[in-house]
Coordinates of C-alpha atoms in Angstrom, one line a residue:
Chain A
G28 CA 181.1 110.1 109.3
D29 CA 183.0 110.7 106.2
S30 CA 181.4 109.5 102.3
V31 CA 182.3 110.8 99.5
T32 CA 179.2 111.1 96.8
Q33 CA 179.9 110.5 93.0
M34 CA 177.1 111.7 89.7
E35 CA 175.8 108.8 88.9
G36 CA 176.6 107.0 85.4
P37 CA 176.7 105.4 83.6
V38 CA 178.3 108.0 81.0
T39 CA 178.3 108.1 77.2
L40 CA 180.9 110.8 76.0
S41 CA 182.6 110.9 72.1
E42 CA 186.4 110.7 71.1
E43 CA 188.0 113.8 72.1
A44 CA 185.1 115.4 74.1
F45 CA 185.3 117.5 77.4
L46 CA 185.0 114.8 80.8
T47 CA 183.9 115.8 84.2
I48 CA 182.7 113.7 87.0
N49 CA 182.0 115.1 89.8
C50 CA 183.0 114.1 92.8
T51 CA 182.0 116.0 96.9
Y52 CA 182.9 114.8 100.1
T53 CA 181.5 114.7 104.0
A54 CA 184.9 114.7 106.2
T55 CA 185.1 116.3 109.9
G56 CA 188.6 116.8 109.1
Y57 CA 191.4 117.6 106.1
P58 CA 191.0 114.3 104.4
S59 CA 193.3 113.0 101.4
L60 CA 191.3 112.9 97.7
F61 CA 191.8 110.1 95.4
W62 CA 190.1 109.3 91.9
Y63 CA 191.1 105.1 91.0
V64 CA 190.3 104.1 88.0
Q65 CA 188.9 100.4 87.0
Y66 CA 190.0 99.0 83.5
P67 CA 187.7 96.1 82.4
G68 CA 188.6 92.4 84.5
E69 CA 191.0 94.2 87.4
G70 CA 191.4 96.0 89.7
L71 CA 192.0 99.7 90.9
Q72 CA 194.8 101.3 90.3
L73 CA 195.8 105.4 91.1
L74 CA 195.4 107.5 88.9
L75 CA 195.7 111.1 90.9
K76 CA 195.7 112.2 94.1
A77 CA 195.9 115.6 96.2
T78 CA 196.5 115.8 99.7
K79 CA 195.9 119.4 101.2
A80 CA 193.5 122.2 99.1
D81 CA 194.6 123.7 96.5
D82 CA 196.0 121.0 95.4
K83 CA 195.7 119.5 91.9
G84 CA 196.4 116.2 91.3
S85 CA 197.2 115.6 87.7
N86 CA 198.2 112.5 85.9
K87 CA 197.4 110.9 81.7
G88 CA 195.6 114.5 81.4
F89 CA 192.8 113.6 84.1
E90 CA 193.3 116.5 86.1
A91 CA 191.3 117.3 89.8
T92 CA 191.5 120.3 92.1
Y93 CA 191.0 119.9 95.9
R94 CA 188.2 122.6 96.7
K95 CA 188.1 123.1 100.7
E96 CA 185.0 125.7 100.3
T97 CA 183.1 123.5 97.7
T98 CA 184.3 120.2 99.5
S99 CA 184.4 118.4 95.7
F100 CA 187.5 117.1 94.1
H101 CA 185.6 116.6 90.2
L102 CA 187.6 115.1 87.7
E103 CA 188.5 116.5 84.6
K104 CA 189.8 115.3 81.5
G105 CA 190.1 117.6 77.9
S106 CA 189.8 115.1 75.0
V107 CA 188.5 112.1 76.1
Q108 CA 189.6 108.7 74.2
V109 CA 188.2 105.2 73.3
S110 CA 191.1 103.6 75.7
D111 CA 189.6 106.2 79.0
S112 CA 186.6 103.7 79.0
A113 CA 186.5 102.5 83.0
V114 CA 185.0 102.6 86.0
Y115 CA 186.0 106.0 87.8
F116 CA 186.0 105.8 91.4
C117 CA 186.9 108.8 94.3
A118 CA 187.4 108.3 97.9
L119 CA 188.8 110.0 100.4
S120 CA 191.3 108.9 103.9
E121 CA 191.3 111.1 107.0
W122 CA 193.6 110.7 110.4
T123 CA 195.8 107.7 110.8
G124 CA 194.8 104.3 109.6
N125 CA 194.9 105.3 105.8
Q126 CA 191.1 103.8 105.5
F127 CA 189.7 104.8 102.4
Y128 CA 185.7 105.8 101.8
F129 CA 185.1 104.8 98.1
G130 CA 182.6 106.7 96.0
T131 CA 180.1 104.7 94.9
G132 CA 181.9 105.0 91.6
T133 CA 181.1 106.0 87.3
S134 CA 180.9 104.0 84.1
L135 CA 182.4 105.4 81.6
T136 CA 182.3 104.7 77.2
V137 CA 184.0 107.0 74.8
I138 CA 182.7 105.7 71.4
P139 CA 185.1 106.5 67.8
Chain B
D19 CA 206.9 98.4 90.8
V20 CA 204.4 97.8 93.5
K21 CA 203.1 94.4 92.7
V22 CA 199.7 92.7 94.4
T23 CA 198.4 89.0 93.6
Q24 CA 195.5 87.8 94.4
S25 CA 195.2 83.6 94.4
S26 CA 192.2 83.4 91.5
R27 CA 190.8 85.1 89.5
Y28 CA 187.4 83.3 89.7
L29 CA 186.0 80.5 91.7
V30 CA 182.7 79.0 92.5
K31 CA 181.6 77.4 95.5
R32 CA 178.9 76.2 96.3
T33 CA 176.4 77.2 99.2
G34 CA 178.0 75.9 102.7
E35 CA 181.3 75.8 101.1
K36 CA 185.0 77.5 103.2
V37 CA 186.5 79.4 101.2
F38 CA 189.9 80.9 100.9
L39 CA 191.2 84.1 99.1
E40 CA 194.6 84.4 99.3
C41 CA 196.0 88.1 99.0
V42 CA 200.3 88.5 98.6
Q43 CA 201.9 91.5 98.3
D44 CA 205.8 92.0 97.6
M45 CA 206.2 96.3 98.7
D46 CA 206.6 95.2 103.1
H47 CA 204.0 97.3 102.8
E48 CA 201.7 97.5 106.6
N49 CA 199.2 97.7 106.6
M50 CA 196.2 95.1 103.9
F51 CA 192.8 95.4 103.2
W52 CA 190.0 93.4 101.6
Y53 CA 187.2 94.5 100.3
R54 CA 184.0 93.2 98.3
Q55 CA 183.4 95.5 95.3
D56 CA 179.1 95.0 94.3
P57 CA 177.5 97.2 91.2
G58 CA 175.8 100.4 93.4
L59 CA 177.5 99.8 96.2
G60 CA 180.9 100.8 95.6
L61 CA 184.0 99.8 97.5
R62 CA 183.3 98.2 101.3
L63 CA 185.8 97.3 103.5
I64 CA 185.6 94.0 105.3
Y65 CA 188.3 93.4 107.3
F66 CA 192.4 95.0 107.1
S67 CA 195.2 94.5 109.7
Y68 CA 198.1 96.8 110.5
D69 CA 200.9 94.5 111.5
V70 CA 201.1 90.7 111.4
K71 CA 198.7 89.0 113.6
M72 CA 196.6 91.8 113.6
K73 CA 193.7 92.2 112.2
E74 CA 190.8 95.4 113.2
K75 CA 186.6 94.7 111.7
G76 CA 186.0 96.6 108.0
D77 CA 182.4 98.2 108.0
I78 CA 180.9 94.4 107.1
P79 CA 182.7 91.6 109.0
E80 CA 179.6 89.4 109.9
G81 CA 180.4 86.0 107.8
Y82 CA 184.1 86.3 107.2
S83 CA 187.4 86.4 108.6
V84 CA 190.9 87.3 108.0
S85 CA 194.6 85.4 109.2
R86 CA 197.6 87.3 109.3
E87 CA 200.6 85.2 109.6
K88 CA 203.5 86.4 107.7
K89 CA 203.9 90.6 106.3
E90 CA 203.6 89.7 102.5
R91 CA 200.0 87.4 102.9
F92 CA 196.4 88.0 104.1
S93 CA 193.8 85.5 103.9
L94 CA 190.3 86.7 103.8
I95 CA 188.1 83.2 104.6
L96 CA 183.9 82.5 105.0
E97 CA 183.7 80.1 106.9
S98 CA 180.6 78.7 105.2
A99 CA 179.7 80.2 102.0
S100 CA 176.4 81.5 101.6
T101 CA 175.1 82.9 97.4
N102 CA 174.9 86.9 99.5
Q103 CA 178.3 86.2 99.6
T104 CA 178.8 86.4 95.8
S105 CA 180.8 89.2 94.8
M106 CA 184.4 90.8 93.7
Y107 CA 186.7 90.3 96.1
L108 CA 189.8 93.3 96.1
C109 CA 192.9 93.1 97.9
A110 CA 194.6 96.5 99.1
S111 CA 198.3 97.1 100.8
S112 CA 199.5 100.7 101.7
L113 CA 203.3 100.9 103.4
G114 CA 201.3 103.4 106.3
R115 CA 198.9 104.8 108.1
R116 CA 198.9 108.3 106.8
D117 CA 196.3 109.8 105.0
T118 CA 198.5 110.3 102.4
D119 CA 199.4 107.0 101.6
T120 CA 198.3 104.9 98.4
Q121 CA 196.3 102.0 98.7
Y122 CA 197.5 99.5 95.9
F123 CA 195.7 96.8 94.3
G124 CA 195.3 93.6 93.4
P125 CA 193.3 92.3 90.2
G126 CA 190.6 91.4 91.7
T127 CA 188.6 87.4 92.5
R128 CA 184.9 86.9 91.5
L129 CA 183.7 84.5 93.8
T130 CA 180.0 82.9 92.8
V131 CA 178.4 80.6 95.7
L132 CA 176.4 79.0 94.1

């Protein structure tokens, strides 16, 4: 069945460091891929998405490229800020029905 | 702006009580979803609905039921709460059934069952 695997956290970085959070997926077809962010005490917010191979999603300095050949959708940011401290979830949606499969989440803490 | 609201941010109930969690969306979305979020397990789908009065089981429906009498409202019901249902509950909605459609989430309800 469909699934998403994320790198385990927690991740702690200094401000202005480079961020990579790895995400790989298993799917039978050609899913859409999403990154959501959850700030402390809040629900999930869409960060970015990509709906076909080689698409790049981007938002707020974050980027992720849909790599079909490696079944990956790694999240990157060139220079993190303290305000980026949150939990990040990778997710996929395949076929009709809009059912999502989420990874377990990666907690990021950015220290000044 | 998209808005999904949940009736309570925090809830404390006793074992055996009947618990209602309410979710309302104001975007005229067709689909609504209930998830529970637990550390190390991510989000797991409990129930979802594609239309009024329609419901489908997700991955972990045992111990839960749902009701969707109006398009904008989707209720999760714990018929007899148990301590293993202590969790964060998240509601989401989406416009259509395409895999490209974004799901929009409410702020969550943290339920503690004593």
